[in-house]
Coordinates of C-alpha atoms and ligand atoms in Angstrom, one line a residue:
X1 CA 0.0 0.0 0.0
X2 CA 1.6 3.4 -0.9
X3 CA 1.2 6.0 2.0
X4 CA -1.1 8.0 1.5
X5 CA -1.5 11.2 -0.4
X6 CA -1.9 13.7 2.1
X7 CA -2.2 13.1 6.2
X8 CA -2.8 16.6 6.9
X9 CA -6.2 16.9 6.2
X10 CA -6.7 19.6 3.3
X11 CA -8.9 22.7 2.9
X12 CA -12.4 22.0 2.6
X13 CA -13.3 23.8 -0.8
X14 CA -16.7 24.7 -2.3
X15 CA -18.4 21.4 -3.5
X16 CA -18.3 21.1 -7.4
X17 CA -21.4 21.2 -9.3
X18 CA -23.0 17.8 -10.3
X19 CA -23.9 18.3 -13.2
X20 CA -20.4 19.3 -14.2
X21 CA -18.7 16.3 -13.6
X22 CA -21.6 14.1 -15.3
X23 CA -21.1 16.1 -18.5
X24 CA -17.4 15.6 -18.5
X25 CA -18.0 12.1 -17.1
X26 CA -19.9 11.4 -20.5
X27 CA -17.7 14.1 -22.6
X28 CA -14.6 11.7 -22.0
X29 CA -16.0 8.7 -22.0
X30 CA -16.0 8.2 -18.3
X31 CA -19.6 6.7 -17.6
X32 CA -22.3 6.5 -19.6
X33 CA -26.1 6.0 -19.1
X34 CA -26.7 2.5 -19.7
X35 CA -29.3 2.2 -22.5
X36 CA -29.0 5.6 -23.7
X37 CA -30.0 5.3 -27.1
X38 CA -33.2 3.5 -25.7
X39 CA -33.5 6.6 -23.4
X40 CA -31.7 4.7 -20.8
X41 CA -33.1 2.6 -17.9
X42 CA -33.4 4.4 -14.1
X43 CA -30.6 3.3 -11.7
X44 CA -27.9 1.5 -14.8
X45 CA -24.8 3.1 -15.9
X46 CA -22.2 1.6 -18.3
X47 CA -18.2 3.2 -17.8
X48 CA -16.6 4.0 -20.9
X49 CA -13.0 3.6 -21.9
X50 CA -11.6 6.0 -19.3
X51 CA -13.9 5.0 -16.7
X52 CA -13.6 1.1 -17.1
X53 CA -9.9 2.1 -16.8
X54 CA -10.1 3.7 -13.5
X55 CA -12.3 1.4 -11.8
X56 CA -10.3 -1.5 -12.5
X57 CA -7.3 0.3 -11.3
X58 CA -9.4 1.0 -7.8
X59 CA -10.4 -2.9 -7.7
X60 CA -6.7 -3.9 -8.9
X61 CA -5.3 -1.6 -5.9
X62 CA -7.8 -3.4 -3.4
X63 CA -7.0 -6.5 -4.7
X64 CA -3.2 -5.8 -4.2
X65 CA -3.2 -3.8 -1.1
X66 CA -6.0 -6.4 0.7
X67 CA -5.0 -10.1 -0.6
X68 CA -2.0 -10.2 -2.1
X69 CA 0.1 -8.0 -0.1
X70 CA -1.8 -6.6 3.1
X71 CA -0.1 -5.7 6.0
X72 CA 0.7 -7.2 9.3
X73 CA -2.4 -8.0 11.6
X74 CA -2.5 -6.7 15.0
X75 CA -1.1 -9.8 16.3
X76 CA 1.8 -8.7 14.4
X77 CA 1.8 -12.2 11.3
X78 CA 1.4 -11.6 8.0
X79 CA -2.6 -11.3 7.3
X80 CA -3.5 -14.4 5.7
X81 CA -6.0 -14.1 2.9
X82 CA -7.2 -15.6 0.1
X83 CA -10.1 -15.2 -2.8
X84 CA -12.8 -16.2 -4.1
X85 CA -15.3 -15.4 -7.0
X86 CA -18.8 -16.8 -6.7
X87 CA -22.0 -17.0 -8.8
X88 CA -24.2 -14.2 -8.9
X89 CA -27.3 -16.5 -8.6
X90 CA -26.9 -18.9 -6.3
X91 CA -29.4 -21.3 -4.6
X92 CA -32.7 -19.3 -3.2
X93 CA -31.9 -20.9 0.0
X94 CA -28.8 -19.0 0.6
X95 CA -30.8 -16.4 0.9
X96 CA -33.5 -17.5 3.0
X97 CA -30.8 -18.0 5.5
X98 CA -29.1 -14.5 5.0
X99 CA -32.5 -13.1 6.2
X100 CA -33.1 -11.3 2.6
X101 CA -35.8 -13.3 1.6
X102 CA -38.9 -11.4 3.5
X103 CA -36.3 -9.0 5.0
X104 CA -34.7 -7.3 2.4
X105 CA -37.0 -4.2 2.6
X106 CA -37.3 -0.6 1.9
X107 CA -40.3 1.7 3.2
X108 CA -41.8 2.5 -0.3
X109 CA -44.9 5.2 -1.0
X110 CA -46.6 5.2 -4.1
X111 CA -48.3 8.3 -5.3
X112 CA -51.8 7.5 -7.1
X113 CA -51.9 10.7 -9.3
X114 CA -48.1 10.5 -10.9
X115 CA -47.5 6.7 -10.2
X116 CA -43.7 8.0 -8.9
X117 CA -42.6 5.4 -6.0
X118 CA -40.6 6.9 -3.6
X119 CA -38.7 5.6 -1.0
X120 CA -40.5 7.1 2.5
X121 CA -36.9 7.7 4.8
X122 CA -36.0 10.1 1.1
X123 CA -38.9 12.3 2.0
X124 CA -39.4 15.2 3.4
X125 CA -42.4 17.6 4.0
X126 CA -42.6 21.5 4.5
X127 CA -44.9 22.4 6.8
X128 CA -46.4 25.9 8.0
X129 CA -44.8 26.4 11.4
X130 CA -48.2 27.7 12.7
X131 CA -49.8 24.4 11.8
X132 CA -52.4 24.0 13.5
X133 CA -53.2 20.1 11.9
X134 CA -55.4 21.7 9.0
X135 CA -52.5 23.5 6.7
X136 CA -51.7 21.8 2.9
X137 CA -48.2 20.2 3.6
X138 CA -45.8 19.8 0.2
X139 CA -43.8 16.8 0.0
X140 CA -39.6 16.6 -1.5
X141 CA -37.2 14.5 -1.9
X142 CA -34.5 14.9 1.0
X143 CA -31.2 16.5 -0.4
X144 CA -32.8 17.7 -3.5
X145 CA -32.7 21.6 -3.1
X146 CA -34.4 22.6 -6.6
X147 CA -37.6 20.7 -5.5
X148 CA -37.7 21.3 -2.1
X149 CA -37.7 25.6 -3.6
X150 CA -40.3 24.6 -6.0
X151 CA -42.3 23.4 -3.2
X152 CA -41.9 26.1 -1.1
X153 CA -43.2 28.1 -3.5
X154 CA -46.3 26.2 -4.2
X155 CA -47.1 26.5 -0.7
X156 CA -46.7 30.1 -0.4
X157 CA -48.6 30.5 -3.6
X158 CA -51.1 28.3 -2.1
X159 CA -51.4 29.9 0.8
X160 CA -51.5 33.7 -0.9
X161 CA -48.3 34.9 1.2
X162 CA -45.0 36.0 0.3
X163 CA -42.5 32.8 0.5
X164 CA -40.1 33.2 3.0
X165 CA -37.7 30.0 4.5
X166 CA -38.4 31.0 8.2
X167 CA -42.2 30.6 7.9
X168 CA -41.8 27.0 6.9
X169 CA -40.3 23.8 8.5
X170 CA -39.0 20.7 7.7
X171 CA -40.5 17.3 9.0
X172 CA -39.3 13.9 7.8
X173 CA -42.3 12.1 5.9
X174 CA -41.8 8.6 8.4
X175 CA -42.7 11.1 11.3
X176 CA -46.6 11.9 10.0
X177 CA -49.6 10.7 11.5
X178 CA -51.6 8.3 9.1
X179 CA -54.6 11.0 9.2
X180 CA -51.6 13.8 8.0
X181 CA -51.9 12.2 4.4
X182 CA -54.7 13.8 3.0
X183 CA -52.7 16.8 3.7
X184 CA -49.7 16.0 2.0
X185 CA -48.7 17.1 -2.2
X186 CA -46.8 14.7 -3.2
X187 CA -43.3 15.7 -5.2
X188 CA -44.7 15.4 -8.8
X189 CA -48.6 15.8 -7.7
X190 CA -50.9 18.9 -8.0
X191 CA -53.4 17.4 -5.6
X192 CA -53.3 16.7 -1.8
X193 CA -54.0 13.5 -0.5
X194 CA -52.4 11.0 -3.3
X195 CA -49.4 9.8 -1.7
X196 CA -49.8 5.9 0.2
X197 CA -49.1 5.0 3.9
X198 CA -45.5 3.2 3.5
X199 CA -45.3 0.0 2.7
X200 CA -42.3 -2.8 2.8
X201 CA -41.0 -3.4 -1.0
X202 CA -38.3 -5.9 -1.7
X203 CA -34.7 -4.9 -3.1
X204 CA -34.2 -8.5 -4.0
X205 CA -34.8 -9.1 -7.9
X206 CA -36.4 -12.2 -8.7
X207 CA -36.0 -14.2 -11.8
X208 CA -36.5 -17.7 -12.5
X209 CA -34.3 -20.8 -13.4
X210 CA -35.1 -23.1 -16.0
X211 CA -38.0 -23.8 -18.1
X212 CA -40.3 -24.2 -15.7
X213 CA -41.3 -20.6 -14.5
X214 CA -43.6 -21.5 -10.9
X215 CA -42.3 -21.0 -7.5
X216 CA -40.1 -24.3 -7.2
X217 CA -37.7 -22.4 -10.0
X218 CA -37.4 -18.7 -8.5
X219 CA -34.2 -17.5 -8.1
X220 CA -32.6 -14.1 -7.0
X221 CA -30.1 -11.6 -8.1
X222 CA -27.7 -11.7 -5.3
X223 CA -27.8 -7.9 -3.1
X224 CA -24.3 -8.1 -1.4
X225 CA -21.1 -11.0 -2.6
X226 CA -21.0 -11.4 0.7
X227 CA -22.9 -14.6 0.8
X228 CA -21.0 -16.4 -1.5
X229 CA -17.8 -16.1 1.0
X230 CA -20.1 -17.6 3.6
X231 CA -21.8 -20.3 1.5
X232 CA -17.9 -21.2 0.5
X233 CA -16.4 -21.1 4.2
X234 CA -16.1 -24.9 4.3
X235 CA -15.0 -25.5 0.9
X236 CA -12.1 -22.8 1.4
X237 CA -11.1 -24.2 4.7
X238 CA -10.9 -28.0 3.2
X239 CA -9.1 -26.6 -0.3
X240 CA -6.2 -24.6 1.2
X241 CA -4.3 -24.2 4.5
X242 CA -6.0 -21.1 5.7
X243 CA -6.6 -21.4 9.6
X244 CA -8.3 -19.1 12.0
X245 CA -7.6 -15.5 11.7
X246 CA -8.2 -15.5 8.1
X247 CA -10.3 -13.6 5.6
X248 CA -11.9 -14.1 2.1
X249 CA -12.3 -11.7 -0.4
X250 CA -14.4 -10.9 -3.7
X251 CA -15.1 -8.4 -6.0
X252 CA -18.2 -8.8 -7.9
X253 CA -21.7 -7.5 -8.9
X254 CA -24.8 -7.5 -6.8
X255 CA -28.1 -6.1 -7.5
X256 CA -30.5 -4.1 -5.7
X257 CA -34.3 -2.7 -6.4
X258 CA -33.3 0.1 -5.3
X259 CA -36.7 2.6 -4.9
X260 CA -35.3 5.7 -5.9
X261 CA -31.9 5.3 -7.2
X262 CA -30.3 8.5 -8.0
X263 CA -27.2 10.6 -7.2
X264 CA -25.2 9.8 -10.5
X265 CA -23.8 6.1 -9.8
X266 CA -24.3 6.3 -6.5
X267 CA -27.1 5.1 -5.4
X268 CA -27.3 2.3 -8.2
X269 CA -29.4 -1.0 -9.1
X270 CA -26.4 -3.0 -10.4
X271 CA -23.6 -2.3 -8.8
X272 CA -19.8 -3.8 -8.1
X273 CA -18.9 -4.4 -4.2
X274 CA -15.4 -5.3 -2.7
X275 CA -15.9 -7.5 0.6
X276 CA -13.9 -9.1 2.9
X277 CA -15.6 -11.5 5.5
X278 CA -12.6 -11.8 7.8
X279 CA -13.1 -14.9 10.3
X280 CA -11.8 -14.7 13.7
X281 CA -11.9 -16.2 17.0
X282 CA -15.2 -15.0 19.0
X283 CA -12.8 -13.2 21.8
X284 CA -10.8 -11.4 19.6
X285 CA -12.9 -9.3 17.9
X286 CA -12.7 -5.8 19.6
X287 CA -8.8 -5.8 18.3
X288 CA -9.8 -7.1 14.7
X289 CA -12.4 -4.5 14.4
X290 CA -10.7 -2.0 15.6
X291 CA -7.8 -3.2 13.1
X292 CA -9.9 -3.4 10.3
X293 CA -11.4 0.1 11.0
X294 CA -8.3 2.1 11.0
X295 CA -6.8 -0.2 7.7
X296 CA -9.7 0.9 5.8
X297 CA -9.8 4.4 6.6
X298 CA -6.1 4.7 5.9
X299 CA -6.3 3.0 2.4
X300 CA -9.2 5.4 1.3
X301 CA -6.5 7.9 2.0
X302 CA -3.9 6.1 0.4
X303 CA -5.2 6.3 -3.1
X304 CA -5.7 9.6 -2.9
X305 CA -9.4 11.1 -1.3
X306 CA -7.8 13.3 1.2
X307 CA -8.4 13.3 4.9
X308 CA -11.0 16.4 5.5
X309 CA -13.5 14.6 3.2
X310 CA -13.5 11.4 4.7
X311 CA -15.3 10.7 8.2
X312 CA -15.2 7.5 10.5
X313 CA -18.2 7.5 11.7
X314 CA -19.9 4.9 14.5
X315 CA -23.4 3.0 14.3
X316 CA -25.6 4.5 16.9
X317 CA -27.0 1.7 18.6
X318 CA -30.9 1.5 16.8
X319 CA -28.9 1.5 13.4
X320 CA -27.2 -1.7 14.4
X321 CA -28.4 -4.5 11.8
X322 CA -29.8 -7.4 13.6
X323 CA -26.4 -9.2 13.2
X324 CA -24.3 -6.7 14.9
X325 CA -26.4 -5.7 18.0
X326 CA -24.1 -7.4 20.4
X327 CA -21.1 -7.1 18.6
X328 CA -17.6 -5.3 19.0
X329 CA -18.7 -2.2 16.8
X330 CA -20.0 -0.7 13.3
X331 CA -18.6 2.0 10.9
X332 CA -19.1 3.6 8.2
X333 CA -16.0 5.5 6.0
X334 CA -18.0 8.1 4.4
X335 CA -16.9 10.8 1.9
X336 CA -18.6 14.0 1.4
X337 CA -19.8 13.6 -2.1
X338 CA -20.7 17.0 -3.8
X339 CA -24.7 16.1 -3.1
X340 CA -24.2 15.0 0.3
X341 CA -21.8 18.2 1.4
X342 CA -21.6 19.4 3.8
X343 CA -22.3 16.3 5.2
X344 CA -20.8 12.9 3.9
X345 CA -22.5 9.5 1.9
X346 CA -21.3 5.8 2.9
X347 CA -18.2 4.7 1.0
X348 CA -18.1 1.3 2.8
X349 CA -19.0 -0.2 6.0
X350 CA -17.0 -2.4 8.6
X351 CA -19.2 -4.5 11.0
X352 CA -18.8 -7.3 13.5
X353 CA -21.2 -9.4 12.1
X354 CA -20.5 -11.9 15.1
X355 CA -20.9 -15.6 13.9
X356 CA -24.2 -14.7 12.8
X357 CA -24.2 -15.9 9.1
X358 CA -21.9 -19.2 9.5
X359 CA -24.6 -20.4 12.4
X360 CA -27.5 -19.4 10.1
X361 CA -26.4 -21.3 7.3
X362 CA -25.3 -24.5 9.4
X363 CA -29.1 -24.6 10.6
X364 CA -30.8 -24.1 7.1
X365 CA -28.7 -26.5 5.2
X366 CA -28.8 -29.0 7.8
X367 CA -25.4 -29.5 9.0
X368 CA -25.9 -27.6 11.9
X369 CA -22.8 -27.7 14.8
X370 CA -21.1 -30.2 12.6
X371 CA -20.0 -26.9 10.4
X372 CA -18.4 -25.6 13.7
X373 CA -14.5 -24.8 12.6
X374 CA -11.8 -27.3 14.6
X375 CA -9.1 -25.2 16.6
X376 CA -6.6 -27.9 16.8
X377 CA -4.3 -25.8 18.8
X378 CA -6.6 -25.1 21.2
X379 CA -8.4 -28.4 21.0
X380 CA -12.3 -26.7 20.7
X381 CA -14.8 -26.3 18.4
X382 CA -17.0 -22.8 17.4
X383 CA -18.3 -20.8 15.1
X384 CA -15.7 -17.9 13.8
X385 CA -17.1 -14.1 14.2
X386 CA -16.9 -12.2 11.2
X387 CA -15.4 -8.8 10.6
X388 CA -16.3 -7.3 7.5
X389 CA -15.0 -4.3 5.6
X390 CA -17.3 -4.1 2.7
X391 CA -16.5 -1.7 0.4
X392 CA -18.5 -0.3 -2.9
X393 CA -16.3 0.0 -6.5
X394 CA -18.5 2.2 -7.9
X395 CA -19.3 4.3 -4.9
X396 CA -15.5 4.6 -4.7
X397 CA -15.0 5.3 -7.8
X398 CA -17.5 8.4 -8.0
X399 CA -15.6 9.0 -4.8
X400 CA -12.3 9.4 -6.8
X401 CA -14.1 11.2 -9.2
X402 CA -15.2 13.7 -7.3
X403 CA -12.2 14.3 -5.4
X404 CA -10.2 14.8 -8.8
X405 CA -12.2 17.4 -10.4
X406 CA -10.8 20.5 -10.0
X407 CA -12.2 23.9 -11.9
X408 CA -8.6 25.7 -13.6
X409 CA -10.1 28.7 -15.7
X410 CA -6.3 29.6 -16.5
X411 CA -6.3 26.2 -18.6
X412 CA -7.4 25.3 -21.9
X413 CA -9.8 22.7 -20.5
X414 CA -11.2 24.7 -17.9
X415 CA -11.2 21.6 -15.9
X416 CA -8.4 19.2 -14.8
X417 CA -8.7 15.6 -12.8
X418 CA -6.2 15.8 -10.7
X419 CA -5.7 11.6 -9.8
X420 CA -3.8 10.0 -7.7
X421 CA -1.9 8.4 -10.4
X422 CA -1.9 4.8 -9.0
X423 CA -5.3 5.5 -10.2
X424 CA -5.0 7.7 -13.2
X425 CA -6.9 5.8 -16.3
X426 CA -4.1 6.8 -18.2
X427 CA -0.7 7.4 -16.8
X428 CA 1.3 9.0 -19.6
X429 CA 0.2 10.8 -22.8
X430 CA 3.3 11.2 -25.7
X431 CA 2.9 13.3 -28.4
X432 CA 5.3 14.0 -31.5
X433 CA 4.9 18.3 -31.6
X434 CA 4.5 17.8 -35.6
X435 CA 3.0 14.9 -37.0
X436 CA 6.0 14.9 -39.3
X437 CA 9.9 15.9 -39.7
X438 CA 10.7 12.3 -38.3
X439 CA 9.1 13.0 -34.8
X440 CA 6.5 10.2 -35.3
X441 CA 8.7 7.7 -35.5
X442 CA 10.3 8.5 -32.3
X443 CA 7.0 8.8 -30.3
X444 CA 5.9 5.8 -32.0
X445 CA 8.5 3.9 -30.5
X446 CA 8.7 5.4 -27.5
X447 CA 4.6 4.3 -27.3
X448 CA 5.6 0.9 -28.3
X449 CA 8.3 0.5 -25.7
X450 CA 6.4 1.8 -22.8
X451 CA 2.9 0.4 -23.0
X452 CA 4.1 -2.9 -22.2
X453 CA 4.7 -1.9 -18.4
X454 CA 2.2 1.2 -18.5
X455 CA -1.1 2.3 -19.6
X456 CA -0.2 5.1 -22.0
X457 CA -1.5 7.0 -24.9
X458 CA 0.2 7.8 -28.3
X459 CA -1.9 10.8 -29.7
X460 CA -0.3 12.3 -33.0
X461 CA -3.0 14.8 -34.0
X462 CA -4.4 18.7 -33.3
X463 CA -2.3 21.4 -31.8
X464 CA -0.5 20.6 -28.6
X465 CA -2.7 23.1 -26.7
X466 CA -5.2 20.7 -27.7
X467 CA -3.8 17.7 -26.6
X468 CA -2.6 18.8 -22.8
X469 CA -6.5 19.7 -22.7
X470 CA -7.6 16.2 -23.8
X471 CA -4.5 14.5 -21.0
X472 CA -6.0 17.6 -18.2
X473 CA -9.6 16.1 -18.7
X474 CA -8.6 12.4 -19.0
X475 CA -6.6 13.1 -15.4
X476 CA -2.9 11.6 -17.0
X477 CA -0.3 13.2 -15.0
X478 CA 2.4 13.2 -17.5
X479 CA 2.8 13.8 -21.2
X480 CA 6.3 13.6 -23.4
X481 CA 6.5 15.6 -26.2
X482 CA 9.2 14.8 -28.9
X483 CA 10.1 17.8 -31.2
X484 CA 13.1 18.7 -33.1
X485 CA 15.8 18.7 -30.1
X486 CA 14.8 15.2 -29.5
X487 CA 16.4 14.4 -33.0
X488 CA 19.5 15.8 -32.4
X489 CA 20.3 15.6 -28.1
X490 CA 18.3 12.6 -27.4
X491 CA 15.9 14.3 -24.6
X492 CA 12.1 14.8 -24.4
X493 CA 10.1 17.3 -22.7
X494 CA 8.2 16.4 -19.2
X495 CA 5.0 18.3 -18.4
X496 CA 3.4 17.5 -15.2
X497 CA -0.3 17.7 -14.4
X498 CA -0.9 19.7 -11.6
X499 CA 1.9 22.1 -11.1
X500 CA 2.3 22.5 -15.3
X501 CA 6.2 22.4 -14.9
X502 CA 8.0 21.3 -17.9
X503 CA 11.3 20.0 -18.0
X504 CA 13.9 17.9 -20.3
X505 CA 14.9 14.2 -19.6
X506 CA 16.7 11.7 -22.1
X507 CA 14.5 9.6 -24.1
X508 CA 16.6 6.9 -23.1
X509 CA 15.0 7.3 -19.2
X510 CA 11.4 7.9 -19.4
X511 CA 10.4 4.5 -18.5
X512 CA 12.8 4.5 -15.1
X513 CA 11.3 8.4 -14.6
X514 CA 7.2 7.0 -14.7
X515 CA 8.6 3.7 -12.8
X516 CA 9.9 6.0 -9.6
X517 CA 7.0 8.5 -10.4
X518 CA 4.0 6.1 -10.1
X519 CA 5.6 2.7 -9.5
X520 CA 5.5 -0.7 -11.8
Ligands
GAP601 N1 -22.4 -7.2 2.9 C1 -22.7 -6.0 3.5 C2 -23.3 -5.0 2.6 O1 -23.7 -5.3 1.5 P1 -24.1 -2.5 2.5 O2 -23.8 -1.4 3.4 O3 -25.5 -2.8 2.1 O4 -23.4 -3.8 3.2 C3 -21.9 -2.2 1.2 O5 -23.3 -2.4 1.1 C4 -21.4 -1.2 0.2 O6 -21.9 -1.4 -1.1 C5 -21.9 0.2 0.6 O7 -21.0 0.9 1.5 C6 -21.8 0.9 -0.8 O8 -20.5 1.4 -1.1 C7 -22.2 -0.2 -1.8 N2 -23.6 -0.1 -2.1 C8 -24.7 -0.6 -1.5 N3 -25.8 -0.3 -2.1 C9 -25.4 0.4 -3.2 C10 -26.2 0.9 -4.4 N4 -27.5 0.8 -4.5 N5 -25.5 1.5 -5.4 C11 -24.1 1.6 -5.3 N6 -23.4 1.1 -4.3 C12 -24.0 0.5 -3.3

């Protein structure tokens, strides 16, 4: 793990505007609305070529940094880890046992004049502070200022007075009395009364395997990896030499009916997650968490979102899930994304799921205590706890996204991403000044020669103006350019990102000079 970018947390600066960074997102072939010549499909996004590029190097650096070469446990041995990479539908039972069939719920209202769905913990009502129980009541959706004005309005207008903030408050819509309805406007209604009384809606997608479509052949889209690693705790344990403290990993999809996605990519229906269900022994697990915590934290940092936007933050108590309640402890790393400023969104979350899962499935496929793990040290017999840092790839990447884009009227681009550049998409750009008078040839082999160790673009064409724009945009912190002096003293010009300096270096030593700059 490289140390991390900054550990003095930076300036906080102005959030940057959404809808910015989605237009450059889809400009440069970051991410892309799934479906979009369809008109797309609510809650999907596809990455492009840059994006792809900069996810895989996030999942590639966890990958690294958490199984192939994490650091030393608390107990001061070598972490022992290994992977795994499981089906995204697995056997319905799997999840009966998770507790995600019948429990895998969100509060959802429906609103009978639009049809919208909304989720009910997303909205919001503004409310006459006078109220005496009679007064109309307009609903938003939490966090989403433009509506929440518009209704504001509507009320004043409504209620033939001037709109002004301090007249008004703000009461979550989960805190209304059932006989409050028939006061409420819902978010895309013109008439009171229209929204429904909450009601539990499943995240799990269904589908069905085989010919035979009844109940005996349903099957779901797994929500979390997670289950997988549990489902495969025995076979891992008989297949290698991994003993107690260990942990398995896996990167993969899941899937979630989410009610109202939204946010860009972060709040999405198909999504990538990076978990780690880290098995330990029951007594140990205030050290492990505590461990697992601080790792976390510190790799967030390490690849390159700096310190003052991202928060520790502990469960409260009622937010334990129902796995955790007795357990060492439960965190979530959150960022403050530009939509959630100035507070922060969930980046990942670290529970103590105690022993929980391994128990449930031991009862529900029948092998009950008989799955208990064998200390043969110790001579005893138990179910492991689980700590488990479980992480989002696409959340993180938005995350990485955000934190790079940085407003520069002075340049060309107007814009520049500044990456870490373990994470850059693209880590050198190198340019011939001319497309001609021999300096094509040079570049061209100095492309060839390079891309073999490092993902780097030959780009022959426009001014060169144009071309540090296109490397500011695409967040590549370096670009050689070979003109006329390159011909004759063997040396190419340097330009770095972020500070803009330029200086010569031999041809001969560009490959050592991006080795030392950003490794590999
Ligand atoms: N196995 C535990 C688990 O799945 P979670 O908090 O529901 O826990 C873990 O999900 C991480 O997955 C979150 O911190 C977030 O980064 C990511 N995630 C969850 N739901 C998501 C969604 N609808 N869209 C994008 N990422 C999501």
């Amino acid at each position: 793990m490289t140390a991390p970018a900054t550990d003095s947390p930076a300036p906080i600066r102005d959030p940057i505007r959404m809808e910015d960074l989605v237009a450059l997102c889809r400009r440069r072939g970051f991410i892309f609305q799934s479906s979009e010549i369809y008109g797309g499909i609510n809650g999907f996004w596809d990455y492009g070529p840059l994006g792809v590029a900069l996810k895989r190097n996030l999942k590639d650096a966890w990958w690294k940094d958490m199984v192939l070469c994490p650091p030393d446990g608390p107990d001061g041995e070598p972490l022992s880890m290994v992977g795994v990479d499981c089906t995204i539908i697995m056997n319905s039972r799997v999840w009966e046992a998770s507790g995600h069939v019948g429990g895998f719920n969100d509060p959802m209202v429906d609103c009978r004049e639009s049809k919208a769905r909304y989720r009910a913990d997303h909205l919001a009502v503004l409310v006459a502070r006078e109220d005496d129980g009679s007064r109309r009541m307009m609903a938003f959706i939490e966090g989403d200022d433009a509506q929440r004005e518009k209704a504001g309005k509507v009320l004043a207008k409504y209620e033939r007075a001037e709109f002004s903030p301090d007249r008004y408050m703000v009461r979550p819509f989960t805190s209304l009395a059932r006989t409050d309805l028939t006061r409420v406007v819902g978010p895309d209604a013109k008439e009171p009364g229209t929204l429904t009384e909450p009601r539990a809606f499943s995240l799990m997608f269904k589908t069905n395997v085989g010919a035979l479509e009844d109940a005996s052949s349903i099957a779901y889209l797994r929500p979390e990896t997670a289950q997988g690693i549990f489902a495969n705790f025995q076979n891992v344990l008989d297949s290698t030499r991994v003993r107690v403290p260990f942990g398995i990993a896996q990167i993969g999809k899941a899937f979630r009916n989410e009610v109202t996605p939204r946010n860009f990519t972060f709040r999405s229906r198909e999504f990538e997650q990076m978990e780690i269900e880290f098995f330990i022994r029951p007594d140990s697990a205030g050290e492990w968490y505590a461990f697992w915590r601080e790792l976390r934290h510190r790799w967030w940092r390490s690849i390159g979102l700096t310190g003052a936007n991202l928060v520790l933050r502990e469960h409260d108590r009622d937010e334990l899930a129902h796995y955790a309640k007795e357990g060492a402890g439960t965190c979530d790393i959150e960022y403050r994304f530009p939509f959630t400023a100035p507070g922060f969104g969930e980046l990942e979350g670290v529970a103590h799921r105690s022993d929980f899962d391994l128990r449930r499935h031991a009862e529900f496929c029948g092998k009950g205590e008989k799955m208990r793990y064998f200390d043969q040290e110790k001579n005893e017999r138990y179910f492991p706890h689980v700590i488990e840092p479980s992480a989002g790839a696409d959340r993180g990447t938005l995350a990485l996204l955000c934190e790079a884009y940085t407003p520069d009227p002075s340049r060309p681009s107007g814009v520049v991403m500044k990456f870490h550049p373990r994470m850059a998409p693209v880590k050198a750009g190198i340019f011939p000044l001319v497309n001609k008078d021999g300096m094509p040839e040079v570049s061209e082999r100095l492309h060839r020669e390079l891309r073999a160790r490092f993902a780097v673009e030959h780009d022959p064409k426009q001014s060169i103006g144009k071309r540090y724009a296109r490397m500011d945009e695409a967040g590549t912190p370096y670009c050689f350019t070979i003109d006329s002096d390159t011909l004759t003293n063997q040396t190419v010009t340097v330009r770095e990102r972020d500070t803009l300096s330029q200086e010569r270096i031999a041809l001969d030593k560009v490959g050592a000079f991006l080795a030392e700059k950003i490794g590999g």
